[in-house]
Every structure is written in C-alpha cells, then in structure tokens.
GROMACS .gro file of C-alpha atoms in nm:
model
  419
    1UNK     CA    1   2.120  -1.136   0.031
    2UNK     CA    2   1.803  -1.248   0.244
    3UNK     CA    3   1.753  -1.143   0.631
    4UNK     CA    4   1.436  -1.281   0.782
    5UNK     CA    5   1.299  -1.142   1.083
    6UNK     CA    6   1.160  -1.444   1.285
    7UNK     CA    7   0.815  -1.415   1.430
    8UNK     CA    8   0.707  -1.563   1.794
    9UNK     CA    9   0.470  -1.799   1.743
   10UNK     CA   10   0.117  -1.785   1.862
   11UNK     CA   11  -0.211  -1.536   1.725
   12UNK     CA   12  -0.173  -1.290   1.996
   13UNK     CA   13   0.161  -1.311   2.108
   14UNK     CA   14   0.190  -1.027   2.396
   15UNK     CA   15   0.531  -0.886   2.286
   16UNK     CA   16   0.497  -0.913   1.975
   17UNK     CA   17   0.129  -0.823   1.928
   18UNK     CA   18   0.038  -0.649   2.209
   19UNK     CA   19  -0.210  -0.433   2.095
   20UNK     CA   20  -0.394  -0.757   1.904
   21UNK     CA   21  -0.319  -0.948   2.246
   22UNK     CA   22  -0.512  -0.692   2.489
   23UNK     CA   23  -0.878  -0.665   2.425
   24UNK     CA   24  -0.966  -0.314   2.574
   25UNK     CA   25  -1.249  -0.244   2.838
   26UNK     CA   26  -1.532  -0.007   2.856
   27UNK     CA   27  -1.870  -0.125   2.853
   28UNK     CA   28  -2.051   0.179   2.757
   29UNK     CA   29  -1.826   0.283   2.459
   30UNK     CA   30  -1.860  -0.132   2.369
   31UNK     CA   31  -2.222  -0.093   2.391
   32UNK     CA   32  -2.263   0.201   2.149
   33UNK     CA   33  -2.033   0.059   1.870
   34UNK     CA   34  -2.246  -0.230   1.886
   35UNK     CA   35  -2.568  -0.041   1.795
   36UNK     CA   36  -2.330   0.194   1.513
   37UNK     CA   37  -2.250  -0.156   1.393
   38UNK     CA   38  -2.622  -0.286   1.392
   39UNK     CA   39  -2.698  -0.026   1.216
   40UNK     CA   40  -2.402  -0.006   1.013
   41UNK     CA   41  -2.358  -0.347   0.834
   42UNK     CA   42  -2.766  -0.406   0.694
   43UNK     CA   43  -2.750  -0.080   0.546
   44UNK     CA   44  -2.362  -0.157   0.354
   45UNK     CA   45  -2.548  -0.492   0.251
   46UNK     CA   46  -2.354  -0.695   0.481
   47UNK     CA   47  -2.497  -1.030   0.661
   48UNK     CA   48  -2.357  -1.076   1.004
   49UNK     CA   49  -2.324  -1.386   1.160
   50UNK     CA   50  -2.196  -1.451   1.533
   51UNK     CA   51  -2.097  -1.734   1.739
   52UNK     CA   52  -1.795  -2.005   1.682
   53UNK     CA   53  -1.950  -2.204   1.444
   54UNK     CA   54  -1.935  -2.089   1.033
   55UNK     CA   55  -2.202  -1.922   0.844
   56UNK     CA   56  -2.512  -2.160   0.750
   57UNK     CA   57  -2.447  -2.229   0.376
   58UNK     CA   58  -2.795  -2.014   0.323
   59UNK     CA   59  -2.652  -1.753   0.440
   60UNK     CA   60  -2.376  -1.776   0.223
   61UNK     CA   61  -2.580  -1.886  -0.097
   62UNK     CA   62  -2.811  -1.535  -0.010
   63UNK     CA   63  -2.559  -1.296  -0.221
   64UNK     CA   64  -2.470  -1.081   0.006
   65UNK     CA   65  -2.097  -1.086   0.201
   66UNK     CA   66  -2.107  -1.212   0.550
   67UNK     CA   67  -1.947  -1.093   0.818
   68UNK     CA   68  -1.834  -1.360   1.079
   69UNK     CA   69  -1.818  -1.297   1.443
   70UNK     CA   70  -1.648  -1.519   1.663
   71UNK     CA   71  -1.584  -1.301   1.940
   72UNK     CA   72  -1.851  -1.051   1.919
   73UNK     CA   73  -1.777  -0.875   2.283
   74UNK     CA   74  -1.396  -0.874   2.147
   75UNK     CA   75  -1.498  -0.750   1.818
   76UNK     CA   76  -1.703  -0.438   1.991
   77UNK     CA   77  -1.442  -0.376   2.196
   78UNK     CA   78  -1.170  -0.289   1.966
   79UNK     CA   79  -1.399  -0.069   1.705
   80UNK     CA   80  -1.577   0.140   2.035
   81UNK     CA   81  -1.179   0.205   2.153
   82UNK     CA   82  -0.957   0.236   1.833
   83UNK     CA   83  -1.212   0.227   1.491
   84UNK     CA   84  -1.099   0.102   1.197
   85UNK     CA   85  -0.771   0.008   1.394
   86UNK     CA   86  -0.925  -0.206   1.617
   87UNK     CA   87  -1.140  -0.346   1.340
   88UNK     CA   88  -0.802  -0.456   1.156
   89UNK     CA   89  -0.676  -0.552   1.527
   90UNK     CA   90  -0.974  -0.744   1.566
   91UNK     CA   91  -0.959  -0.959   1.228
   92UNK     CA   92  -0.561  -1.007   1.294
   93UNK     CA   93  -0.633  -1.211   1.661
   94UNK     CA   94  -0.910  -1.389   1.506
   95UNK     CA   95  -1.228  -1.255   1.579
   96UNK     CA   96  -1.378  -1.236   1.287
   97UNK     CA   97  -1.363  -1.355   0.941
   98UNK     CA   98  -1.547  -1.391   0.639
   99UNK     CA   99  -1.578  -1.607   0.359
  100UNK     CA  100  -1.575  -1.323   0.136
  101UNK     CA  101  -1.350  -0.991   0.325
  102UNK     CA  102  -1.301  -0.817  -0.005
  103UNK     CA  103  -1.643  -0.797  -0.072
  104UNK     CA  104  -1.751  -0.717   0.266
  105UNK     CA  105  -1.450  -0.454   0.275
  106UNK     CA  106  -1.565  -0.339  -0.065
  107UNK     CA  107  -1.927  -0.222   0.091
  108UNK     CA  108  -1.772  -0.125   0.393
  109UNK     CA  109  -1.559   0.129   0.192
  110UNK     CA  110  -1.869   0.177  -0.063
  111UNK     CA  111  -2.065   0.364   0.216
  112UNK     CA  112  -1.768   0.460   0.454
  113UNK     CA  113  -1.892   0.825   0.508
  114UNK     CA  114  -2.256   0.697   0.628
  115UNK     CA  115  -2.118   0.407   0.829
  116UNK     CA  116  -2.133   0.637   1.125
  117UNK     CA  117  -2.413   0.882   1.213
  118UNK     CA  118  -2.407   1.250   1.117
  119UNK     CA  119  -2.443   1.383   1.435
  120UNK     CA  120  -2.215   1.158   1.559
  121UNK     CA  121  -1.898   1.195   1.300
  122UNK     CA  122  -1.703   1.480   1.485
  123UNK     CA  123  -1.660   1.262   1.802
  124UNK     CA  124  -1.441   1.062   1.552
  125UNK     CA  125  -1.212   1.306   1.573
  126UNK     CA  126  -1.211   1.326   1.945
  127UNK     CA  127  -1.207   0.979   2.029
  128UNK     CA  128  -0.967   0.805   1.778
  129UNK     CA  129  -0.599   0.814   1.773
  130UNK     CA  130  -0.430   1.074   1.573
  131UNK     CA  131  -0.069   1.043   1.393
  132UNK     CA  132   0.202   1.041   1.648
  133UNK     CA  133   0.523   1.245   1.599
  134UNK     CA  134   0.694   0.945   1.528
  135UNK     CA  135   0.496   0.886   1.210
  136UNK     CA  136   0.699   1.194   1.063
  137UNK     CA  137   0.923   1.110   0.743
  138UNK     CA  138   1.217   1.297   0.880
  139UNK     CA  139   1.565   1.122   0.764
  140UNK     CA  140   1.584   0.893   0.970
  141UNK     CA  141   1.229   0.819   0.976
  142UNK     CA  142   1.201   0.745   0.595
  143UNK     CA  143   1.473   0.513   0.628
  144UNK     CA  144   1.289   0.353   0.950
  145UNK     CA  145   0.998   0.340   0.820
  146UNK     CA  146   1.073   0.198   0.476
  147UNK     CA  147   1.306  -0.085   0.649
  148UNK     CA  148   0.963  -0.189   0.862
  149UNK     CA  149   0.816  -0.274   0.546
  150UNK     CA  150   1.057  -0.348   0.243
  151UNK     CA  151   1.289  -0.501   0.456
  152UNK     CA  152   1.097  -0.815   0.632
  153UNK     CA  153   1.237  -1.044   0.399
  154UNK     CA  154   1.304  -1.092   0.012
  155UNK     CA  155   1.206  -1.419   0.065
  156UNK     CA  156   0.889  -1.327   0.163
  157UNK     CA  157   0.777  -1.109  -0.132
  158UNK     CA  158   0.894  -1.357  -0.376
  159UNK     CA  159   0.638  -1.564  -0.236
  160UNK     CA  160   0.365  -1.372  -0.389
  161UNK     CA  161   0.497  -1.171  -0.662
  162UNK     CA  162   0.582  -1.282  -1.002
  163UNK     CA  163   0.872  -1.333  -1.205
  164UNK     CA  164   0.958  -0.976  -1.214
  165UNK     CA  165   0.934  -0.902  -0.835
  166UNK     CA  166   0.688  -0.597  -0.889
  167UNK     CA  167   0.553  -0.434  -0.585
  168UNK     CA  168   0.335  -0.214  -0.758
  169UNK     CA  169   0.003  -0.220  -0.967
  170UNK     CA  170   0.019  -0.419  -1.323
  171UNK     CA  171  -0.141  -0.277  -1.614
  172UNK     CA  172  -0.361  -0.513  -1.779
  173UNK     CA  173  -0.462  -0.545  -2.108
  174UNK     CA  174  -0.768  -0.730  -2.253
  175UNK     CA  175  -0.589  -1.075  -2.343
  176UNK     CA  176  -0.383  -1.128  -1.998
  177UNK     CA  177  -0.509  -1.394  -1.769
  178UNK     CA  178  -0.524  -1.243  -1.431
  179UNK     CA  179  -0.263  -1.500  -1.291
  180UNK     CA  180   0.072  -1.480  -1.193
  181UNK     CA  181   0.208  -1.546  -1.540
  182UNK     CA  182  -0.060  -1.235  -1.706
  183UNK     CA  183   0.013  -1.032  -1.440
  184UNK     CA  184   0.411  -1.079  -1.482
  185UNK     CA  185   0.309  -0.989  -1.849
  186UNK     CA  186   0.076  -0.647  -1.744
  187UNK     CA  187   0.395  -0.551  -1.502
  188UNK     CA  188   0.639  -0.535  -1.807
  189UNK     CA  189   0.352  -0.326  -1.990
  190UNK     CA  190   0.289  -0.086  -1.740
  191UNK     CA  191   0.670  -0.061  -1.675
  192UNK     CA  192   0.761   0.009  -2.024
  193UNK     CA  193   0.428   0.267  -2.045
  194UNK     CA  194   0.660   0.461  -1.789
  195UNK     CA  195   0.975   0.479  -1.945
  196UNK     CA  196   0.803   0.530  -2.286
  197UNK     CA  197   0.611   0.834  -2.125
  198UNK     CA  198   0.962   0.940  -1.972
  199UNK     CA  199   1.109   0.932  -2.282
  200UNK     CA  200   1.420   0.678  -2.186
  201UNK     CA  201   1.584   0.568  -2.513
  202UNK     CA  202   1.944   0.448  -2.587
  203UNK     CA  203   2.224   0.701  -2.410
  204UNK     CA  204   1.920   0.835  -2.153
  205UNK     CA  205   2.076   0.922  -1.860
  206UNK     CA  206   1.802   0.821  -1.602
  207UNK     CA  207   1.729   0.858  -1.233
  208UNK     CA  208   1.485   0.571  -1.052
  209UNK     CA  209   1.359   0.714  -0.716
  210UNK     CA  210   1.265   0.377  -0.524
  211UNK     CA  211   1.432   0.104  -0.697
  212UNK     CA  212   1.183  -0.191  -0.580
  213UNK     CA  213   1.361  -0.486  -0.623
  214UNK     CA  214   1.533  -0.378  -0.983
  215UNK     CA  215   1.331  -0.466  -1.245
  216UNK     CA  216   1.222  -0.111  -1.381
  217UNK     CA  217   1.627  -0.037  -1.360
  218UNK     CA  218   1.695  -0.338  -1.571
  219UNK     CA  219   1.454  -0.278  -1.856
  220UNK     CA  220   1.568   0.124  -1.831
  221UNK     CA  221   1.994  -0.067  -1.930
  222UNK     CA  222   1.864  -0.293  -2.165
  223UNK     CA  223   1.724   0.043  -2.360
  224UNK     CA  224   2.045   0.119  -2.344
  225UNK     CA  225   2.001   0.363  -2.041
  226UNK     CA  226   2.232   0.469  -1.759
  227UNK     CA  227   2.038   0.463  -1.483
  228UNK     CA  228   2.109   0.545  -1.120
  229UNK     CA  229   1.837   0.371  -0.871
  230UNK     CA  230   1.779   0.521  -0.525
  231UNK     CA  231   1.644   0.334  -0.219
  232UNK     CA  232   1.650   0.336   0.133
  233UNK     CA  233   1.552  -0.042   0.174
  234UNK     CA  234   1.925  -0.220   0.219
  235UNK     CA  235   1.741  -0.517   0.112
  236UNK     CA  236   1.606  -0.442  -0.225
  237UNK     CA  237   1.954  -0.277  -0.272
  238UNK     CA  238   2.167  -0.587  -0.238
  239UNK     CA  239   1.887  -0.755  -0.389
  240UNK     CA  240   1.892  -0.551  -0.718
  241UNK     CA  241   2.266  -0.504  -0.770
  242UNK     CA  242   2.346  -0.897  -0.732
  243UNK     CA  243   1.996  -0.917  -0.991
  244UNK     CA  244   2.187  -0.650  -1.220
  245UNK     CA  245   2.548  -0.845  -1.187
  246UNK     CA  246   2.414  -1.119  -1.286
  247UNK     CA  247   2.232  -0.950  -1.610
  248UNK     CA  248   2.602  -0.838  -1.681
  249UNK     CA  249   2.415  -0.505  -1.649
  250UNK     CA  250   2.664  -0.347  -1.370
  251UNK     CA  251   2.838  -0.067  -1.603
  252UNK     CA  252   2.458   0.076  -1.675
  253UNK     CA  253   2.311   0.053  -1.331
  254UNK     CA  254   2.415   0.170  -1.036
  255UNK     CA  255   2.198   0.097  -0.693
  256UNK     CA  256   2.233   0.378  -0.436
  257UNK     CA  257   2.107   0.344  -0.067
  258UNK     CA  258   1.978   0.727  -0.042
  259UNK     CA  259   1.735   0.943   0.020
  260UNK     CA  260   1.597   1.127  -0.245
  261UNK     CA  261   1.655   1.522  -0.053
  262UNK     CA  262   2.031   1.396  -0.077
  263UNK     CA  263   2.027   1.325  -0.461
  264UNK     CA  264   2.220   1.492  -0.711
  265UNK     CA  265   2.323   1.545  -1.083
  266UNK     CA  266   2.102   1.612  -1.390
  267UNK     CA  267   1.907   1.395  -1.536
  268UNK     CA  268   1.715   1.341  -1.870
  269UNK     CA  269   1.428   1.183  -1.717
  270UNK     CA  270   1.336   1.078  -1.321
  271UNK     CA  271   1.118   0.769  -1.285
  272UNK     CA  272   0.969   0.723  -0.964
  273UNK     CA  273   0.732   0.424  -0.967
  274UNK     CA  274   0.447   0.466  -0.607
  275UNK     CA  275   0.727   0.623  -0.433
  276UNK     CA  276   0.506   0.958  -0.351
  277UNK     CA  277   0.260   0.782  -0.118
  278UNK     CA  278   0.554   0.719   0.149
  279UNK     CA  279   0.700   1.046   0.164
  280UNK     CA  280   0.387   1.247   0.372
  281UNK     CA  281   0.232   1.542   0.305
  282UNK     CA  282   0.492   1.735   0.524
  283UNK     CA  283   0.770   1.686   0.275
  284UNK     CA  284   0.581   1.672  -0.059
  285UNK     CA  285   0.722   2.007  -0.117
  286UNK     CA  286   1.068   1.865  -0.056
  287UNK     CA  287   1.017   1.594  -0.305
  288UNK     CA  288   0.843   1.764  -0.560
  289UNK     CA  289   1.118   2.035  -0.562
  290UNK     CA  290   1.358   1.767  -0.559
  291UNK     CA  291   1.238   1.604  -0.884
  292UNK     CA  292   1.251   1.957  -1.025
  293UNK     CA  293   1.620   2.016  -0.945
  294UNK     CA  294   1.725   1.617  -1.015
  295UNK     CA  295   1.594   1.653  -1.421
  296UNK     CA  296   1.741   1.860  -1.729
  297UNK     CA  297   1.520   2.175  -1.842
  298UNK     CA  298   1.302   2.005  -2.089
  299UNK     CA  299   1.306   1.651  -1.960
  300UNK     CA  300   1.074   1.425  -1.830
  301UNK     CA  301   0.921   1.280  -1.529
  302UNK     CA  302   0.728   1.002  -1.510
  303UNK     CA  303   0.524   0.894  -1.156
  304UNK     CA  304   0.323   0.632  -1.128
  305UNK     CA  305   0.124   0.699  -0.784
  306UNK     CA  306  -0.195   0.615  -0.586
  307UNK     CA  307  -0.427   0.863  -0.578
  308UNK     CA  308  -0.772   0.959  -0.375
  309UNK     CA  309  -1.042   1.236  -0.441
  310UNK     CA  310  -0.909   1.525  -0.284
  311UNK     CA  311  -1.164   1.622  -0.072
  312UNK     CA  312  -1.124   1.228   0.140
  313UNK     CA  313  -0.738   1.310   0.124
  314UNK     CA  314  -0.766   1.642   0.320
  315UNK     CA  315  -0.990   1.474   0.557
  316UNK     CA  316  -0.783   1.228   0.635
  317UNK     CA  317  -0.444   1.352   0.670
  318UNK     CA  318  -0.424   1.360   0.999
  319UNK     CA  319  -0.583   1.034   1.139
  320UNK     CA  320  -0.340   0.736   1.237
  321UNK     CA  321  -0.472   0.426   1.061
  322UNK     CA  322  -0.470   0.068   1.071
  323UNK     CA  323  -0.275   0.077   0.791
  324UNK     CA  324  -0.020   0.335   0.932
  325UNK     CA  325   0.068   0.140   1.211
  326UNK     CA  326   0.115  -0.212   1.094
  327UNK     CA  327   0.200  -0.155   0.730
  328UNK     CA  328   0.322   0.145   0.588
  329UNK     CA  329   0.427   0.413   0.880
  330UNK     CA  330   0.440   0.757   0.737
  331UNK     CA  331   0.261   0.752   0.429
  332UNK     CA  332  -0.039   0.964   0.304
  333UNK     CA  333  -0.233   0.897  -0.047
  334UNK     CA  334  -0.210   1.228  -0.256
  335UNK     CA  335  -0.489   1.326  -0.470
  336UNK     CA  336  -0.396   1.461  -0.810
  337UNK     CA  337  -0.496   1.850  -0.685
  338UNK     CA  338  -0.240   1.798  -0.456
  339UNK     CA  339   0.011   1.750  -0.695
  340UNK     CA  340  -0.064   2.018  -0.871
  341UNK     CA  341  -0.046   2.270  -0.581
  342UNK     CA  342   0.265   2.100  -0.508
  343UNK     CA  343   0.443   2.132  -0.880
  344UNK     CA  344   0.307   2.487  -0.911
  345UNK     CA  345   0.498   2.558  -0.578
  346UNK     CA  346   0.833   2.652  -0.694
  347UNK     CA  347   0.908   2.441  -0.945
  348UNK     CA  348   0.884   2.440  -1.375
  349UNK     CA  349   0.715   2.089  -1.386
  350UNK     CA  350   0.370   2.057  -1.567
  351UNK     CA  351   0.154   1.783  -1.623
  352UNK     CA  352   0.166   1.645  -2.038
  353UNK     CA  353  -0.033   1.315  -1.996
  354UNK     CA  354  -0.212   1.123  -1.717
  355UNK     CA  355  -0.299   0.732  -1.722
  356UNK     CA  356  -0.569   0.654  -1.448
  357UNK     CA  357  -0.593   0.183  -1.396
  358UNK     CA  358  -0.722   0.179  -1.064
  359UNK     CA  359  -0.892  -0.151  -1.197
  360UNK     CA  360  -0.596  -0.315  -1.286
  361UNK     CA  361  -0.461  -0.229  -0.913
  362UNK     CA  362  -0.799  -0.438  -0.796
  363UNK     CA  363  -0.680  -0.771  -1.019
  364UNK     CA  364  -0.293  -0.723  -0.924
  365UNK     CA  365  -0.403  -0.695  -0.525
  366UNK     CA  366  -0.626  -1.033  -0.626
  367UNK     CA  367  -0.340  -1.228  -0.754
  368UNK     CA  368  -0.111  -1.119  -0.492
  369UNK     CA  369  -0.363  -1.194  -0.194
  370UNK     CA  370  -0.428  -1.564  -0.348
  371UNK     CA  371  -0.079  -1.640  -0.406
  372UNK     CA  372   0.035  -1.526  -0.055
  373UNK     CA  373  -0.241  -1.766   0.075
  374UNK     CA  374  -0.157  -2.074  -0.101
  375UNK     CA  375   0.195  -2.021   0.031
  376UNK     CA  376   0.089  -2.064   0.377
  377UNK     CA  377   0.349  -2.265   0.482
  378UNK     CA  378   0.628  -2.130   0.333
  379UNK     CA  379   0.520  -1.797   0.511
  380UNK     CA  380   0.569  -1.996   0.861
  381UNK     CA  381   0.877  -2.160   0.749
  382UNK     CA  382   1.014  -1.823   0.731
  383UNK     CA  383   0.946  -1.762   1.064
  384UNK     CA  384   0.627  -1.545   1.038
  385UNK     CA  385   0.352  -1.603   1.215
  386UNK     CA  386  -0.015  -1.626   1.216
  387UNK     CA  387  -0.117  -1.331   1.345
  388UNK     CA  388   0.139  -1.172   1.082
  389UNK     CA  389  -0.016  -1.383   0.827
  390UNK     CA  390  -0.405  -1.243   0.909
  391UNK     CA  391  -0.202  -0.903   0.919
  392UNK     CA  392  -0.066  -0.925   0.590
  393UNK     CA  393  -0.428  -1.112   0.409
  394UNK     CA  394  -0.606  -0.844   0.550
  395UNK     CA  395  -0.362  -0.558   0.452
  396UNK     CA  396  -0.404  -0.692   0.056
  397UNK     CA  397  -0.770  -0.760   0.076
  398UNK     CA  398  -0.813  -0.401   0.249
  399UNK     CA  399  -0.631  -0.213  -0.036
  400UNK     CA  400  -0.808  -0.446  -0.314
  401UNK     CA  401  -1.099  -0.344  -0.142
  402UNK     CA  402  -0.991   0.039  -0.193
  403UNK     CA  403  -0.945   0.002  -0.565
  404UNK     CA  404  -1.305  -0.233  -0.644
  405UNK     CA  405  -1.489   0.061  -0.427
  406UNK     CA  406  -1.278   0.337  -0.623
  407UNK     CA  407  -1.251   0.463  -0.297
  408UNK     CA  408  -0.821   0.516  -0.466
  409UNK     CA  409  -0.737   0.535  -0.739
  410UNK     CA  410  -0.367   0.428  -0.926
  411UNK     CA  411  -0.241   0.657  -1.223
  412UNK     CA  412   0.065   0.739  -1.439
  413UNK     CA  413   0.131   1.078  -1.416
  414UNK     CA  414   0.390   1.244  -1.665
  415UNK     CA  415   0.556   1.547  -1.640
  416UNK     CA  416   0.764   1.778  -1.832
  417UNK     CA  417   1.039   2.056  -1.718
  418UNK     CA  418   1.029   2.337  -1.850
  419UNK     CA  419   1.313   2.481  -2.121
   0.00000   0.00000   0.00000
C-alpha cells in the first residue's frame, strides 16, 4: 500500500513553503552576516561566486568548492535571521548552489566551530531559534513525527534505495562497487553483522524496534527466527507485512504499529537498527530502560546508531535545526558517553563489542543522493515538487557531508544483559 502526499507546484510555494517563500528583512543583521560570511568561506577554503550567471570554468578547474550565489541579498538575509536554517532555506528556494555542495558542506562542517567569531558565538544562542515544545517525542509526537518523514511515500524511497529498501548506512567491504547493486550487497553485510552480534540463530525469539521497510525482519525468519517488528510508520507497516506474505514468511514475522514504551514480552535478543537518534534526549532513559525490560537476562542487544563526539552533542541539544524542521522533527544524535550514562542508569545492559563505519555512511549517502537525482522526474510524477526536491538533495548531501568531515559518526553497538 502506497499514499503519496501531492506537492503544489512552484520553488517557493507560500503555503506550502512559507518560510522558503518569505525572505526576511533587517538590513543591519543582513549586513553583519555578510562580513561573518566574507570572512567565513576563504578561511573553510571555499570560492564564492555571485551573480545569475555559473561559475567561470577557472574557477571551477582552481580545486577548491565554489559556492554559487544567485541571490546574494536573499542569501544574507536568511543566515543574519535563522543560521544554518536559513542557509538550508536559502539553497531550497534557489539561491544558491554549487557544483560541488558536499564538498563545500564538507569544509563548512570541517571548521564549523571557527565559522563564527569567538567573541561573537554566545549571541548564537540569543539570536537563533531554539527547539519548540512541539519538537518533544511525547506519544503522539513520535508517531507525528515519524509519519512526517517515513510516511511521504513508499514510492518515493524506492526511488533511491536498492533492492533491499535500506534506510540506513551499508557496510562496505573492499570488493563492493559503490553503486546501487554494491551497496544492496554492503546492506545485507551490515544487516547480518547485527543479527550475528545479537546472536539470532534458528528458534531466536527476536524483537526489531523500527522495522524500516522489512528487510532486517526477513533475514532475522529466514534464520529461522520469530521476530516481532515494531513501527510507528503505517506505511512501512503495510509495506513490510504484504513484503513478508509474499516471502510466505507470515507465521515468523509479525509487524506491529507501536511504540516501543508500550512493548512487551521477553526476548532473546532486541535489534534496533538507527532507531535511537529519533527518540530525543528527553526519553533516552525511557528507551534504554525499555530495551532492558524487552530482553531475557543474558541476551543480547544489538544497535546500530549515529553517533557525535560528546562534547558537540551536549552543545547542541537544544538548538532547532534545519534539519529538525524539514526532515527529522524530534531527533537528537547521541554520542556513545551518552549511552553509557544512559545504560548505567537503571538498567543491567553493558557494552561487549562496538563497530564504528562512519565511512561507509559517506558512500551509502553518495549513492542515495545520485540515484534520487537521476530520478528527477519520477520524483515530480509523484507529485513532489521542486522546492521538495532541493529539500531532500540538500538533506542527503548535508548528512554525507557530516560523515566525510567526521563531524558523526555511524556504529554498531552490542550489548549484553546481565544473568
């Protein structure tokens, strides 16, 4: 079952974009982001270029990423009112563009803390938007929150994900191409690494916490498994129980639209596959607790999350990204100190084994962001349009971006109860 949202045409449509559609005012505050971002962009190694023509080719040929300005008083604008929001505002309605925004976004990211001023960095905290109460991953928020995203259309990931429809990072190894067929390859590997590190073998009973769109639940049955897969997306659900009927897999799998604080039973193992970085710091607690009460004394659980340096992680747990409020409401990055002070807070799970790929994150985000932009088209024949499209090329080149700077971080993180 498919439901596609359709999207008014135009790049700035007012009620659908409105935000991207409104330039906002204030000379003064325009003026000083444009010295921050003369100042700014030579020393991250970035060319800029402005005016509605493209880069010269010289420019281009010089090495270093160039950043294009079409609108530069638009451009201003949004990063002097709203930051790094406007800046992803700004590249959504057009204003700029590059022939190269990973690289750029790489250096960006590279020398994020100096990009502003010393003296000048705690007005950041005065002047940008911070995470509105909204954001919170309450009940009903999780399940709000996970529908904006997972549930836009199947159609729409299948577009740009391979064969197995995995929304999460691949794990490489020397001999896979990086295309779609290597990375289908890599996304088998790494999901076999985590039910091999959960320990799932014939007669496991196993709990998934975030079924995706079924594949991990699938390869868990045809171990011989009984797995029970929780999500709150109705989409991947119907998705991944016609997938499993049609495996003949329906007596081992069973696809549950819940929220993981309303699980129960004992497990041997939990599998919960970049799950953690939509719950929010709030109710890692819950969740952690929750994994803890869902598996058998001496079983396993096996996470594979996105992780940042803790330090960055505390820092930024309050602020109310680009990121936050066009792609992924809610969520926070943990760092791996985090999870620690988490598991040691009332629960018996320890960490056995850790797996750290952000690499292989970089290569999957590649393959994604050039197969989403070859199917151009199809995008718009779904109904989606080009201001969505710049949304979603700039959300995969941002987090590719993330991964090449090591700015995150992806790992495997197993974990054993204790007896």
């Amino acid at each position: 079952m498919t439901t596609t949202h359709p999207r008014p045409t135009g790049p700035a449509d007012p009620h659908r974009w409105p935000d991207v559609a409104r330039v906002p005012s204030g000379a003064l505050r325009t003026a000083v982001a444009r010295l921050l971002a003369d100042r700014a962009l030579p020393a991250a190694g970035v060319h800029r270029h402005e005016g509605p023509q493209p880069p010269p080719a010289a420019l281009i040929r010089d090495g270093a990423p160039v950043l294009w300005l079409r609108d530069p008083d638009a451009f201003h604008a949004r990063l002097a009112h709203d930051g790094l929001i406007g800046f992803g505002e700004s590249y959504m309605a057009g204003e700029w563009d590059s022939p190269d925004p990973v690289t750029v976004l790489t250096r960006l990211a590279e020398r994020y803390e100096d990009l502003v001023p010393r003296p000048l960095q705690p007005l950041r905290h005065l002047t940008l938007p911070r995470r509105p109460a909204s954001d919170r991953n309450t009940r009903d928020g999780a399940r709000r929150h996970i529908s904006h995203h997972y549930d836009l259309s199947n159609e729409l990931f299948a577009l740009f994900l391979d064969r197995t429809m995995t929304y999460s990072s691949a794990l490489f190894s020397d001999d896979d191409p990086r295309d779609s067929e290597g990375l289908a390859r890599a996304q088998e590997r790494k999901t076999d690494r985590l039910l091999d590190a959960a320990g799932v073998t014939d007669g496991t009973s196993l709990l998934e916490i975030g079924t995706g769109w079924g594949e991990l639940a699938v390869r868990a049955a045809r171990r011989g498994a009984r797995v029970t897969s929780l999500t709150l997306s109705t989409e991947q659900r119907d998705h991944a129980r016609a997938r499993v009927a049609a495996l003949g897999l329906s007596d081992r799998v069973s696809v549950e639209l819940c929220d993981y604080r309303d699980a129960t039973g004992s497990h041997d193992a939990v599998v919960s596959c970049e799950m953690v970085e939509a719950v929010g710091a709030r109710y890692w607690p819950a969740y952690f607790r929750a994994l803890d009460r869902l598996v058998r004394p001496g079983g396993r659980v096996a996470l594979q999350t996105i992780t940042m340096e803790h330090r960055l992680m505390r820092a930024s747990r309050g602020s109310y990204t680009w990121m936050h409020k066009y792609v992924f409401p809610g969520g926070l990055i943990p760092s791996v100190t985090a999870i620690r002070e988490r598991i040691a807070d009332g629960t018996g799970l320890r960490i056995t084994d850790r797996l750290a790929f952000g690499h292989d994150y970089a290569d999957t985000l590649r393959v994604w962001r050039e197969n989403f932009t070859a199917a151009a088209e199809e995008v718009r024949a779904l109904g989606f349009d080009d201001t969505f499209r710049r949304m979603w090329s700039f959300y995969l080149a941002y987090c590719e971006a993330g991964f090449r700077s090591g700015i995150i971080d992806v790992e495997q993180i197993t974990m054993e109860r204790a007896r």
